[in-house]
Structure formats: structure tokens, C-alpha cells
Amino acid sequence: MSVESKGEQHIGLDSKSEQRIGLLNGFAAYGMWGLVPLFWPLLEPAGAAEILAHRMVWSLGVVVIALVVMRRWAWAGPLLRQPRRLGLITIAAATITVNWGVYIWAVNAGHVVEASLGYFINPLVTIAMGVLLLKERLRPAQWAAVGIGFAAVLVLTIGYGQPPWISLCLAFSFATYGLVKKKVNLGGLESLAAETAIQFLPALGYLLWLSSRGDATFGGEGAGHAALLAATGLVTAVPLVCFGAAAIRVPLSTLGLLQYLAPVLQFLLGILYFHEAMPAERWAGFALVWAALSLLTWDALRTARKSRMVLREAAAVATAATAATAAAEAAREAAAVTNPTTTSGTTTSTNT
């Protein structure tokens, strides 16, 4: 085996190893997000607002430690000199605060299934917002998926007797958060650090106010309870770190499929562990949502496959053009070498 072949084989093995690491991190991230409903009830008797405030405070601590260890502070200075980006980060902090607060309350109030629905319909809401706000053009399959998702919301509204507000609030807040983060264009850890820095003072002020009233559970329910409240920082930051490690190693289409792991796990926990009711109309609504997501996933995979084929064809054409150019250049060089020799030979013969 040649040195070149060994080198190519080594690069291929490295690529496969990187993809395997990325997949493991992706499963870890979405798996933790899917199992997080098991964690929030452990923090009772703390209410949703107190848990949320602790999550903000401790998340900043964990993220700052991570940034110090990784020495990733270069982004902070330029960010502070950009008021527009700071304004967008403030909006991101506000929307994720709503998302976190509603989710914690929903889980502890026994609405895990409805919360999972919010993350099932989030891709559909994101597409709809792209059309309405960014004037994006949808393919027919995407239009069909959005229409089926809208029908699902109607079915669930009839079943609940009111719109599924928890699901809609979670879906729209997270879709807005994603849209704003796309415009801010910061890394995962950096973005979380900036957002929790904005959240920190209001959250700390709320916790101090609770403590002054004697309503805070931190320190009053034992060391174990205090440790669990402090662990909200890890619960927030660790999945994000795993997601970041996955995002740079696996294709976006793969991440798009992995994202459904979290709501699937939440849905199963709601039914099998928390024993939430699933009447027929709720099953019908979820079935429509899953049909919409299946259509959306099929369309995304088909489009990605077509894009890869176009890129391969373009690469083949470029390779052929390069080879033709190289051959033409070689022919010119050969002609340039041959012609002087022929001329010299002719001159010598005439002189003789």
C-alpha cells in the first residue's frame, strides 16, 4: 500500500471517528433534554419562579467557569461595543426566560405531554415564521406540513376545549429564540454566557427578595435540596456543550433528525411515568403533528440528497475541466520543447 493510500485511509478513519463522537454527543444532548422532566419535580417545594431564578444564576456560574478553562473571552469585548447585537441578546434572554419558565411550570404542574407537543411543533412554527418574517419561499411539501400542523392545533383545540397554550407558548418562544440567535451569530457557550449575564441581576434580586420574605427554599430544605438547585446550572450547560460538540461533527440533516429524540422521550415520560391522560382527540392531534413532521423530514432528506448529487456532479465537471486544462498545458509545454530542437536541426543541415 502506498503512502498516499495509507494517508487517505487514516483521514477516512479520523473522519468516521469524529462523526461517531458527534453522534454520541448529539444523542447525549437530546437525551438529556428529553429526560429533564424527571429533574424538575425533584426541586419541589421550590416553585417554578424560584427554580427559574436559580437556573439563571447558576447557569452563568457554570458557563463562566467553562469559558475561563477554555480561554474563550475574545468575543466579549467586540460584543460590548455593538449595541444592536446587545439588544438582540436581550431579546433572546427574554424569550428563553419565558420558555424555561413555562416549561418548568408545565412539568411540575403535570403537563409533560403538552410540553412535549410544543417541541414537536416547533419546527413547523419555525418554518411559518420564516415565511412571515423573512419572506422565505417554501417547497410544496413544506406548505403541506405546515397545513397539517395547523389542522393538528385545531383538533387539539377542540379536544382541550381551548388552544394548547402551553405547547404554543413553548413552540413560539423557542422559535423566536432561534431566530434571534441566528441574527446574533454567537457560539453556544458564548451566547448562553451573554444571555445569563443579562438574566443574572434580576434573578439574583428575585432570590434575595424571596429570602427576605422567608419564602426561599434554598438553605431551608437541607443541603441536598440546595445542591439540586445549584445543579440547575449543570442541567442547562452540559447538554449545550454536548450539542456544540455534535453540531461541528455531524451533518445538519442528522441533527435535524436527532432533535425529535427530546420530545419523543418527554412524550413517553408523560404517558408511561407521569401517567397523564391521552384521550382519543389528543392522540388524533399528535398523529397529525407526527404526519407533518414525517413529511417535513422526508422533504428535507430528499432536498439534501439532491443537493449532494448536484455538488458531486459539479465537482466531477470541475475535475474534468482541471484535467483538460492540465493536458492542454502539458501539450503546449511539449510543443515548446520540441519546436526549438527541430529548428536547430534544420539550421545545422543547411550549414553543412
mmCIF file of C-alpha atoms in Angstrom:
data_model
loop_
_atom_site.group_PDB
_atom_site.id
_atom_site.type_symbol
_atom_site.label_atom_id
_atom_site.label_comp_id
_atom_site.label_asym_id
_atom_site.label_seq_id
_atom_site.Cartn_x
_atom_site.Cartn_y
_atom_site.Cartn_z
ATOM 1 C CA MET A 1 0.000 0.000 0.000
ATOM 2 C CA SER A 2 1.355 3.408 -0.986
ATOM 3 C CA VAL A 3 1.990 6.255 1.456
ATOM 4 C CA GLU A 4 -0.805 8.226 -0.206
ATOM 5 C CA SER A 5 -3.304 5.366 0.264
ATOM 6 C CA LYS A 6 -2.328 4.980 3.891
ATOM 7 C CA GLY A 7 -2.778 8.723 4.404
ATOM 8 C CA GLU A 8 -6.229 8.674 2.779
ATOM 9 C CA GLN A 9 -7.227 5.655 4.887
ATOM 10 C CA HIS A 10 -6.045 7.434 8.037
ATOM 11 C CA ILE A 11 -8.047 10.557 7.126
ATOM 12 C CA GLY A 12 -11.122 8.380 6.484
ATOM 13 C CA LEU A 13 -10.760 6.690 9.863
ATOM 14 C CA ASP A 14 -10.358 10.071 11.564
ATOM 15 C CA SER A 15 -13.495 11.333 9.816
ATOM 16 C CA LYS A 16 -15.503 8.301 10.910
ATOM 17 C CA SER A 17 -14.205 8.674 14.461
ATOM 18 C CA GLU A 18 -15.192 12.349 14.506
ATOM 19 C CA GLN A 19 -18.675 11.518 13.222
ATOM 20 C CA ARG A 20 -19.049 8.816 15.872
ATOM 21 C CA ILE A 21 -18.064 11.299 18.581
ATOM 22 C CA GLY A 22 -20.509 13.803 17.127
ATOM 23 C CA LEU A 23 -23.360 11.297 17.118
ATOM 24 C CA LEU A 24 -22.653 10.280 20.714
ATOM 25 C CA ASN A 25 -22.674 13.940 21.769
ATOM 26 C CA GLY A 26 -25.874 14.532 19.813
ATOM 27 C CA PHE A 27 -27.616 11.608 21.478
ATOM 28 C CA ALA A 28 -26.327 12.793 24.855
ATOM 29 C CA ALA A 29 -27.580 16.359 24.333
ATOM 30 C CA TYR A 30 -31.057 15.486 23.109
ATOM 31 C CA GLY A 31 -31.275 12.567 25.524
ATOM 32 C CA MET A 32 -30.608 14.860 28.491
ATOM 33 C CA TRP A 33 -33.118 17.400 27.188
ATOM 34 C CA GLY A 34 -35.622 14.579 26.792
ATOM 35 C CA LEU A 35 -35.130 13.267 30.327
ATOM 36 C CA VAL A 36 -35.069 16.658 32.066
ATOM 37 C CA PRO A 37 -38.767 16.335 33.134
ATOM 38 C CA LEU A 38 -37.500 13.832 35.704
ATOM 39 C CA PHE A 39 -35.328 16.532 37.278
ATOM 40 C CA TRP A 40 -37.654 19.479 37.869
ATOM 41 C CA PRO A 41 -40.028 17.667 40.283
ATOM 42 C CA LEU A 42 -37.009 16.862 42.474
ATOM 43 C CA LEU A 43 -36.733 20.582 43.250
ATOM 44 C CA GLU A 44 -40.096 20.833 44.988
ATOM 45 C CA PRO A 45 -41.214 22.514 47.236
ATOM 46 C CA ALA A 46 -39.482 25.298 45.277
ATOM 47 C CA GLY A 47 -41.906 26.943 42.877
ATOM 48 C CA ALA A 48 -41.343 27.397 39.160
ATOM 49 C CA ALA A 49 -40.243 31.033 39.545
ATOM 50 C CA GLU A 50 -37.650 30.182 42.200
ATOM 51 C CA ILE A 51 -36.335 27.261 40.154
ATOM 52 C CA LEU A 52 -36.123 29.503 37.098
ATOM 53 C CA ALA A 53 -34.182 32.162 39.007
ATOM 54 C CA HIS A 54 -31.721 29.582 40.327
ATOM 55 C CA ARG A 55 -31.303 28.205 36.817
ATOM 56 C CA MET A 56 -30.310 31.653 35.550
ATOM 57 C CA VAL A 57 -27.888 32.367 38.395
ATOM 58 C CA TRP A 58 -26.128 29.004 38.455
ATOM 59 C CA SER A 59 -26.008 28.695 34.654
ATOM 60 C CA LEU A 60 -23.945 31.864 34.478
ATOM 61 C CA GLY A 61 -21.525 30.457 37.048
ATOM 62 C CA VAL A 62 -21.068 27.186 35.157
ATOM 63 C CA VAL A 63 -20.650 28.900 31.787
ATOM 64 C CA VAL A 64 -18.118 31.420 33.136
ATOM 65 C CA ILE A 65 -16.023 28.577 34.562
ATOM 66 C CA ALA A 66 -16.171 26.781 31.207
ATOM 67 C CA LEU A 67 -15.100 29.908 29.329
ATOM 68 C CA VAL A 68 -12.228 30.542 31.747
ATOM 69 C CA VAL A 69 -10.980 26.967 31.328
ATOM 70 C CA MET A 70 -11.289 27.161 27.535
ATOM 71 C CA ARG A 71 -9.922 30.746 27.395
ATOM 72 C CA ARG A 72 -12.699 31.925 25.116
ATOM 73 C CA TRP A 73 -13.131 35.607 26.007
ATOM 74 C CA ALA A 74 -12.148 37.282 22.735
ATOM 75 C CA TRP A 75 -15.811 37.714 21.722
ATOM 76 C CA ALA A 76 -16.817 39.729 24.813
ATOM 77 C CA GLY A 77 -15.019 42.997 24.003
ATOM 78 C CA PRO A 78 -16.366 43.442 20.460
ATOM 79 C CA LEU A 79 -19.869 42.444 21.629
ATOM 80 C CA LEU A 80 -19.953 45.207 24.249
ATOM 81 C CA ARG A 81 -19.222 47.740 21.504
ATOM 82 C CA GLN A 82 -22.183 46.611 19.382
ATOM 83 C CA PRO A 83 -25.460 47.966 20.811
ATOM 84 C CA ARG A 84 -27.597 46.271 18.149
ATOM 85 C CA ARG A 85 -26.245 42.801 18.974
ATOM 86 C CA LEU A 86 -26.628 43.510 22.685
ATOM 87 C CA GLY A 87 -30.253 44.428 22.034
ATOM 88 C CA LEU A 88 -30.802 41.163 20.166
ATOM 89 C CA ILE A 89 -29.185 39.193 23.005
ATOM 90 C CA THR A 90 -31.533 40.940 25.449
ATOM 91 C CA ILE A 91 -34.483 39.786 23.327
ATOM 92 C CA ALA A 92 -33.017 36.270 23.245
ATOM 93 C CA ALA A 93 -32.625 36.322 27.029
ATOM 94 C CA ALA A 94 -36.255 37.422 27.444
ATOM 95 C CA THR A 95 -37.663 34.746 25.125
ATOM 96 C CA ILE A 96 -35.623 31.912 26.642
ATOM 97 C CA THR A 97 -36.701 33.105 30.100
ATOM 98 C CA VAL A 98 -40.326 32.686 29.035
ATOM 99 C CA ASN A 99 -39.532 29.289 27.508
ATOM 100 C CA TRP A 100 -37.700 27.983 30.576
ATOM 101 C CA GLY A 101 -40.312 29.315 32.990
ATOM 102 C CA VAL A 102 -43.302 27.869 31.130
ATOM 103 C CA TYR A 103 -41.557 24.523 30.698
ATOM 104 C CA ILE A 104 -40.622 24.167 34.369
ATOM 105 C CA TRP A 105 -44.139 25.144 35.446
ATOM 106 C CA ALA A 106 -45.732 22.763 32.907
ATOM 107 C CA VAL A 107 -43.685 19.767 34.043
ATOM 108 C CA ASN A 108 -44.289 20.361 37.748
ATOM 109 C CA ALA A 109 -47.993 21.034 37.104
ATOM 110 C CA GLY A 110 -48.485 17.707 35.316
ATOM 111 C CA HIS A 111 -48.465 18.866 31.676
ATOM 112 C CA VAL A 112 -45.444 16.951 30.360
ATOM 113 C CA VAL A 113 -47.275 15.620 27.286
ATOM 114 C CA GLU A 114 -48.478 19.086 26.312
ATOM 115 C CA ALA A 115 -44.961 20.430 26.846
ATOM 116 C CA SER A 116 -43.560 17.733 24.533
ATOM 117 C CA LEU A 117 -46.077 18.795 21.889
ATOM 118 C CA GLY A 118 -44.535 22.277 21.963
ATOM 119 C CA TYR A 119 -41.188 20.900 20.828
ATOM 120 C CA PHE A 120 -42.828 18.627 18.263
ATOM 121 C CA ILE A 121 -44.495 21.590 16.550
ATOM 122 C CA ASN A 122 -41.503 23.900 16.968
ATOM 123 C CA PRO A 123 -40.030 23.047 13.507
ATOM 124 C CA LEU A 124 -43.392 23.862 11.915
ATOM 125 C CA VAL A 125 -43.590 27.179 13.769
ATOM 126 C CA THR A 126 -40.021 27.986 12.726
ATOM 127 C CA ILE A 127 -40.925 27.421 9.062
ATOM 128 C CA ALA A 128 -44.064 29.550 9.392
ATOM 129 C CA MET A 129 -42.055 32.375 10.966
ATOM 130 C CA GLY A 130 -39.534 32.140 8.144
ATOM 131 C CA VAL A 131 -42.334 32.750 5.648
ATOM 132 C CA LEU A 132 -43.986 35.567 7.604
ATOM 133 C CA LEU A 133 -40.897 37.401 8.867
ATOM 134 C CA LEU A 134 -38.075 36.508 6.484
ATOM 135 C CA LYS A 135 -40.203 36.162 3.325
ATOM 136 C CA GLU A 136 -38.779 32.698 2.694
ATOM 137 C CA ARG A 137 -40.274 30.592 -0.095
ATOM 138 C CA LEU A 138 -41.484 27.115 0.829
ATOM 139 C CA ARG A 139 -41.485 23.973 -1.217
ATOM 140 C CA PRO A 140 -44.890 22.260 -1.713
ATOM 141 C CA ALA A 141 -44.103 19.564 0.864
ATOM 142 C CA GLN A 142 -43.271 22.237 3.448
ATOM 143 C CA TRP A 143 -46.564 24.020 2.761
ATOM 144 C CA ALA A 144 -48.382 20.720 3.205
ATOM 145 C CA ALA A 145 -46.570 20.043 6.511
ATOM 146 C CA VAL A 146 -47.465 23.491 7.863
ATOM 147 C CA GLY A 147 -51.100 22.973 6.818
ATOM 148 C CA ILE A 148 -51.256 19.586 8.569
ATOM 149 C CA GLY A 149 -49.688 21.152 11.668
ATOM 150 C CA PHE A 150 -52.349 23.871 11.682
ATOM 151 C CA ALA A 151 -55.037 21.188 11.411
ATOM 152 C CA ALA A 152 -53.458 19.388 14.365
ATOM 153 C CA VAL A 153 -53.685 22.530 16.501
ATOM 154 C CA LEU A 154 -57.381 22.845 15.581
ATOM 155 C CA VAL A 155 -58.039 19.215 16.542
ATOM 156 C CA LEU A 156 -56.229 19.675 19.859
ATOM 157 C CA THR A 157 -58.106 22.928 20.495
ATOM 158 C CA ILE A 158 -61.401 21.088 20.099
ATOM 159 C CA GLY A 159 -60.145 18.258 22.300
ATOM 160 C CA TYR A 160 -58.884 20.544 25.080
ATOM 161 C CA GLY A 161 -61.789 22.951 24.820
ATOM 162 C CA GLN A 162 -59.199 25.699 24.344
ATOM 163 C CA PRO A 163 -55.991 26.155 22.340
ATOM 164 C CA PRO A 164 -52.987 24.191 23.674
ATOM 165 C CA TRP A 165 -51.473 27.342 25.167
ATOM 166 C CA ILE A 166 -48.536 25.617 26.835
ATOM 167 C CA SER A 167 -47.469 23.954 23.584
ATOM 168 C CA LEU A 168 -47.934 27.114 21.540
ATOM 169 C CA CYS A 169 -46.075 29.266 24.055
ATOM 170 C CA LEU A 170 -43.129 26.853 24.152
ATOM 171 C CA ALA A 171 -43.032 26.491 20.353
ATOM 172 C CA PHE A 172 -43.269 30.213 19.561
ATOM 173 C CA SER A 173 -40.859 31.306 22.298
ATOM 174 C CA PHE A 174 -38.235 28.779 21.224
ATOM 175 C CA ALA A 175 -38.702 29.562 17.530
ATOM 176 C CA THR A 176 -38.275 33.274 18.289
ATOM 177 C CA TYR A 177 -35.206 32.472 20.379
ATOM 178 C CA GLY A 178 -33.703 30.504 17.491
ATOM 179 C CA LEU A 179 -34.433 33.293 15.013
ATOM 180 C CA VAL A 180 -32.763 35.910 17.234
ATOM 181 C CA LYS A 181 -29.745 33.690 17.913
ATOM 182 C CA LYS A 182 -29.294 33.228 14.173
ATOM 183 C CA LYS A 183 -29.043 37.001 13.763
ATOM 184 C CA VAL A 184 -26.689 37.385 16.767
ATOM 185 C CA ASN A 185 -24.360 34.677 15.372
ATOM 186 C CA LEU A 186 -22.565 33.704 18.594
ATOM 187 C CA GLY A 187 -21.373 30.260 19.662
ATOM 188 C CA GLY A 188 -23.481 28.217 22.053
ATOM 189 C CA LEU A 189 -21.459 28.821 25.222
ATOM 190 C CA GLU A 190 -20.775 32.445 24.371
ATOM 191 C CA SER A 191 -24.432 33.120 23.666
ATOM 192 C CA LEU A 192 -25.560 31.431 26.882
ATOM 193 C CA ALA A 193 -22.979 33.436 28.836
ATOM 194 C CA ALA A 194 -24.259 36.716 27.387
ATOM 195 C CA GLU A 195 -27.901 35.791 27.938
ATOM 196 C CA THR A 196 -27.456 34.617 31.526
ATOM 197 C CA ALA A 197 -25.359 37.710 32.266
ATOM 198 C CA ILE A 198 -28.433 39.757 31.344
ATOM 199 C CA GLN A 199 -30.681 37.471 33.387
ATOM 200 C CA PHE A 200 -28.357 37.341 36.400
ATOM 201 C CA LEU A 201 -29.171 40.552 38.284
ATOM 202 C CA PRO A 202 -32.988 40.281 38.004
ATOM 203 C CA ALA A 203 -32.804 36.603 39.003
ATOM 204 C CA LEU A 204 -30.476 37.276 41.940
ATOM 205 C CA GLY A 205 -32.657 40.193 43.043
ATOM 206 C CA TYR A 206 -35.726 37.946 42.987
ATOM 207 C CA LEU A 207 -33.970 35.274 45.061
ATOM 208 C CA LEU A 208 -32.819 37.854 47.625
ATOM 209 C CA TRP A 209 -36.374 39.219 47.802
ATOM 210 C CA LEU A 210 -37.735 35.700 48.382
ATOM 211 C CA SER A 211 -35.159 35.153 51.107
ATOM 212 C CA SER A 212 -36.051 38.436 52.831
ATOM 213 C CA ARG A 213 -39.682 37.320 52.940
ATOM 214 C CA GLY A 214 -38.745 33.913 54.313
ATOM 215 C CA ASP A 215 -40.194 32.172 51.234
ATOM 216 C CA ALA A 216 -36.937 30.905 49.729
ATOM 217 C CA THR A 217 -36.364 27.152 49.902
ATOM 218 C CA PHE A 218 -32.612 27.379 49.237
ATOM 219 C CA GLY A 219 -30.882 26.590 52.535
ATOM 220 C CA GLY A 220 -34.186 25.931 54.287
ATOM 221 C CA GLU A 221 -34.807 22.434 52.934
ATOM 222 C CA GLY A 222 -31.435 20.889 53.657
ATOM 223 C CA ALA A 223 -28.106 20.616 51.872
ATOM 224 C CA GLY A 224 -29.437 18.115 49.331
ATOM 225 C CA HIS A 225 -32.138 20.493 48.144
ATOM 226 C CA ALA A 226 -29.641 23.357 47.896
ATOM 227 C CA ALA A 227 -27.285 21.153 45.860
ATOM 228 C CA LEU A 228 -30.099 20.232 43.477
ATOM 229 C CA LEU A 229 -30.967 23.890 42.957
ATOM 230 C CA ALA A 230 -27.304 24.646 42.249
ATOM 231 C CA ALA A 231 -27.239 21.722 39.793
ATOM 232 C CA THR A 232 -29.698 23.590 37.554
ATOM 233 C CA GLY A 233 -26.620 25.302 36.101
ATOM 234 C CA LEU A 234 -25.157 21.958 35.041
ATOM 235 C CA VAL A 235 -28.514 20.745 33.741
ATOM 236 C CA THR A 236 -28.577 23.805 31.494
ATOM 237 C CA ALA A 237 -24.949 23.958 30.367
ATOM 238 C CA VAL A 238 -23.903 20.306 29.916
ATOM 239 C CA PRO A 239 -26.427 19.428 27.159
ATOM 240 C CA LEU A 240 -25.494 22.648 25.389
ATOM 241 C CA VAL A 241 -21.800 21.708 25.423
ATOM 242 C CA CYS A 242 -22.664 18.261 24.005
ATOM 243 C CA PHE A 243 -24.847 19.867 21.352
ATOM 244 C CA GLY A 244 -21.999 22.180 20.357
ATOM 245 C CA ALA A 245 -19.660 19.206 20.031
ATOM 246 C CA ALA A 246 -22.212 17.422 17.839
ATOM 247 C CA ALA A 247 -23.001 20.429 15.644
ATOM 248 C CA ILE A 248 -19.429 20.713 14.340
ATOM 249 C CA ARG A 249 -19.051 16.985 13.626
ATOM 250 C CA VAL A 250 -22.290 15.715 12.074
ATOM 251 C CA PRO A 251 -24.345 16.974 9.115
ATOM 252 C CA LEU A 252 -27.213 19.372 9.757
ATOM 253 C CA SER A 253 -29.662 16.800 8.374
ATOM 254 C CA THR A 254 -28.568 14.347 11.066
ATOM 255 C CA LEU A 255 -29.042 16.954 13.784
ATOM 256 C CA GLY A 256 -32.478 17.650 12.333
ATOM 257 C CA LEU A 257 -33.431 14.019 12.908
ATOM 258 C CA LEU A 258 -31.858 13.867 16.365
ATOM 259 C CA GLN A 259 -33.878 16.886 17.535
ATOM 260 C CA TYR A 260 -37.015 14.732 17.665
ATOM 261 C CA LEU A 261 -35.418 12.497 20.304
ATOM 262 C CA ALA A 262 -36.091 15.027 23.091
ATOM 263 C CA PRO A 263 -39.866 15.447 22.598
ATOM 264 C CA VAL A 264 -40.271 11.712 21.981
ATOM 265 C CA LEU A 265 -38.657 10.957 25.346
ATOM 266 C CA GLN A 266 -40.737 13.681 27.022
ATOM 267 C CA PHE A 267 -43.919 12.294 25.457
ATOM 268 C CA LEU A 268 -43.106 8.756 26.638
ATOM 269 C CA LEU A 269 -42.311 10.013 30.137
ATOM 270 C CA GLY A 270 -45.618 11.881 30.244
ATOM 271 C CA ILE A 271 -47.588 8.752 29.391
ATOM 272 C CA LEU A 272 -45.581 5.935 30.972
ATOM 273 C CA TYR A 273 -44.020 7.610 34.027
ATOM 274 C CA PHE A 274 -46.305 10.512 34.915
ATOM 275 C CA HIS A 275 -49.440 8.643 33.707
ATOM 276 C CA GLU A 276 -51.012 11.639 32.010
ATOM 277 C CA ALA A 277 -54.314 11.122 30.208
ATOM 278 C CA MET A 278 -54.350 10.645 26.427
ATOM 279 C CA PRO A 279 -57.956 10.786 25.163
ATOM 280 C CA ALA A 280 -58.739 9.962 21.534
ATOM 281 C CA GLU A 281 -58.752 13.576 20.357
ATOM 282 C CA ARG A 282 -55.279 14.136 21.798
ATOM 283 C CA TRP A 283 -53.984 11.047 20.012
ATOM 284 C CA ALA A 284 -55.551 12.387 16.794
ATOM 285 C CA GLY A 285 -53.826 15.740 17.221
ATOM 286 C CA PHE A 286 -50.457 14.148 17.926
ATOM 287 C CA ALA A 287 -50.892 11.801 14.943
ATOM 288 C CA LEU A 288 -51.391 14.812 12.659
ATOM 289 C CA VAL A 289 -48.302 16.503 14.091
ATOM 290 C CA TRP A 290 -46.232 13.369 13.551
ATOM 291 C CA ALA A 291 -47.538 13.103 9.974
ATOM 292 C CA ALA A 292 -46.484 16.710 9.345
ATOM 293 C CA LEU A 293 -43.038 16.084 10.808
ATOM 294 C CA SER A 294 -42.627 12.888 8.755
ATOM 295 C CA LEU A 295 -43.443 14.834 5.599
ATOM 296 C CA LEU A 296 -41.071 17.614 6.612
ATOM 297 C CA THR A 297 -38.259 15.159 7.348
ATOM 298 C CA TRP A 298 -38.785 13.297 4.065
ATOM 299 C CA ASP A 299 -38.653 16.563 2.130
ATOM 300 C CA ALA A 300 -35.513 17.703 3.969
ATOM 301 C CA LEU A 301 -33.707 14.405 3.311
ATOM 302 C CA ARG A 302 -34.761 14.415 -0.360
ATOM 303 C CA THR A 303 -33.566 18.004 -0.795
ATOM 304 C CA ALA A 304 -30.266 17.240 0.946
ATOM 305 C CA ARG A 305 -29.751 14.202 -1.307
ATOM 306 C CA LYS A 306 -30.416 16.276 -4.434
ATOM 307 C CA SER A 307 -28.001 18.942 -3.214
ATOM 308 C CA ARG A 308 -25.293 16.333 -2.662
ATOM 309 C CA MET A 309 -25.850 14.954 -6.182
ATOM 310 C CA VAL A 310 -25.589 18.449 -7.696
ATOM 311 C CA LEU A 311 -22.384 19.095 -5.737
ATOM 312 C CA ARG A 312 -20.901 15.764 -6.847
ATOM 313 C CA GLU A 313 -21.753 16.495 -10.488
ATOM 314 C CA ALA A 314 -20.269 19.978 -10.194
ATOM 315 C CA ALA A 315 -17.136 18.515 -8.609
ATOM 316 C CA ALA A 316 -16.867 15.942 -11.427
ATOM 317 C CA VAL A 317 -17.211 18.656 -14.078
ATOM 318 C CA ALA A 318 -14.621 20.793 -12.283
ATOM 319 C CA THR A 319 -12.252 17.816 -12.070
ATOM 320 C CA ALA A 320 -12.678 17.053 -15.765
ATOM 321 C CA ALA A 321 -12.106 20.710 -16.661
ATOM 322 C CA THR A 322 -8.981 20.788 -14.497
ATOM 323 C CA ALA A 323 -7.691 17.604 -16.129
ATOM 324 C CA ALA A 324 -8.357 19.013 -19.612
ATOM 325 C CA THR A 325 -6.597 22.250 -18.742
ATOM 326 C CA ALA A 326 -3.629 20.310 -17.360
ATOM 327 C CA ALA A 327 -3.461 18.168 -20.506
ATOM 328 C CA ALA A 328 -3.593 21.230 -22.751
ATOM 329 C CA GLU A 329 -0.858 22.898 -20.719
ATOM 330 C CA ALA A 330 1.289 19.749 -20.938
ATOM 331 C CA ALA A 331 0.783 19.669 -24.700
ATOM 332 C CA ARG A 332 1.843 23.303 -25.018
ATOM 333 C CA GLU A 333 4.942 22.666 -22.928
ATOM 334 C CA ALA A 334 5.810 19.629 -25.037
ATOM 335 C CA ALA A 335 5.375 21.670 -28.224
ATOM 336 C CA ALA A 336 7.533 24.454 -26.813
ATOM 337 C CA VAL A 337 10.303 21.945 -26.087
ATOM 338 C CA THR A 338 10.030 20.123 -29.454
ATOM 339 C CA ASN A 339 9.926 23.131 -31.828
ATOM 340 C CA PRO A 340 13.319 24.666 -30.881
ATOM 341 C CA THR A 341 15.024 21.281 -31.359
ATOM 342 C CA THR A 342 13.541 20.854 -34.818
ATOM 343 C CA THR A 343 14.605 24.365 -35.873
ATOM 344 C CA SER A 344 18.139 23.808 -34.614
ATOM 345 C CA GLY A 345 18.435 20.550 -36.567
ATOM 346 C CA THR A 346 17.301 22.201 -39.792
ATOM 347 C CA THR A 347 19.793 25.045 -39.445
ATOM 348 C CA THR A 348 22.715 22.689 -38.907
ATOM 349 C CA SER A 349 21.894 20.660 -42.009
ATOM 350 C CA THR A 350 21.777 23.756 -44.228
ATOM 351 C CA ASN A 351 25.160 24.979 -42.992
ATOM 352 C CA THR A 352 26.764 21.648 -43.733
#
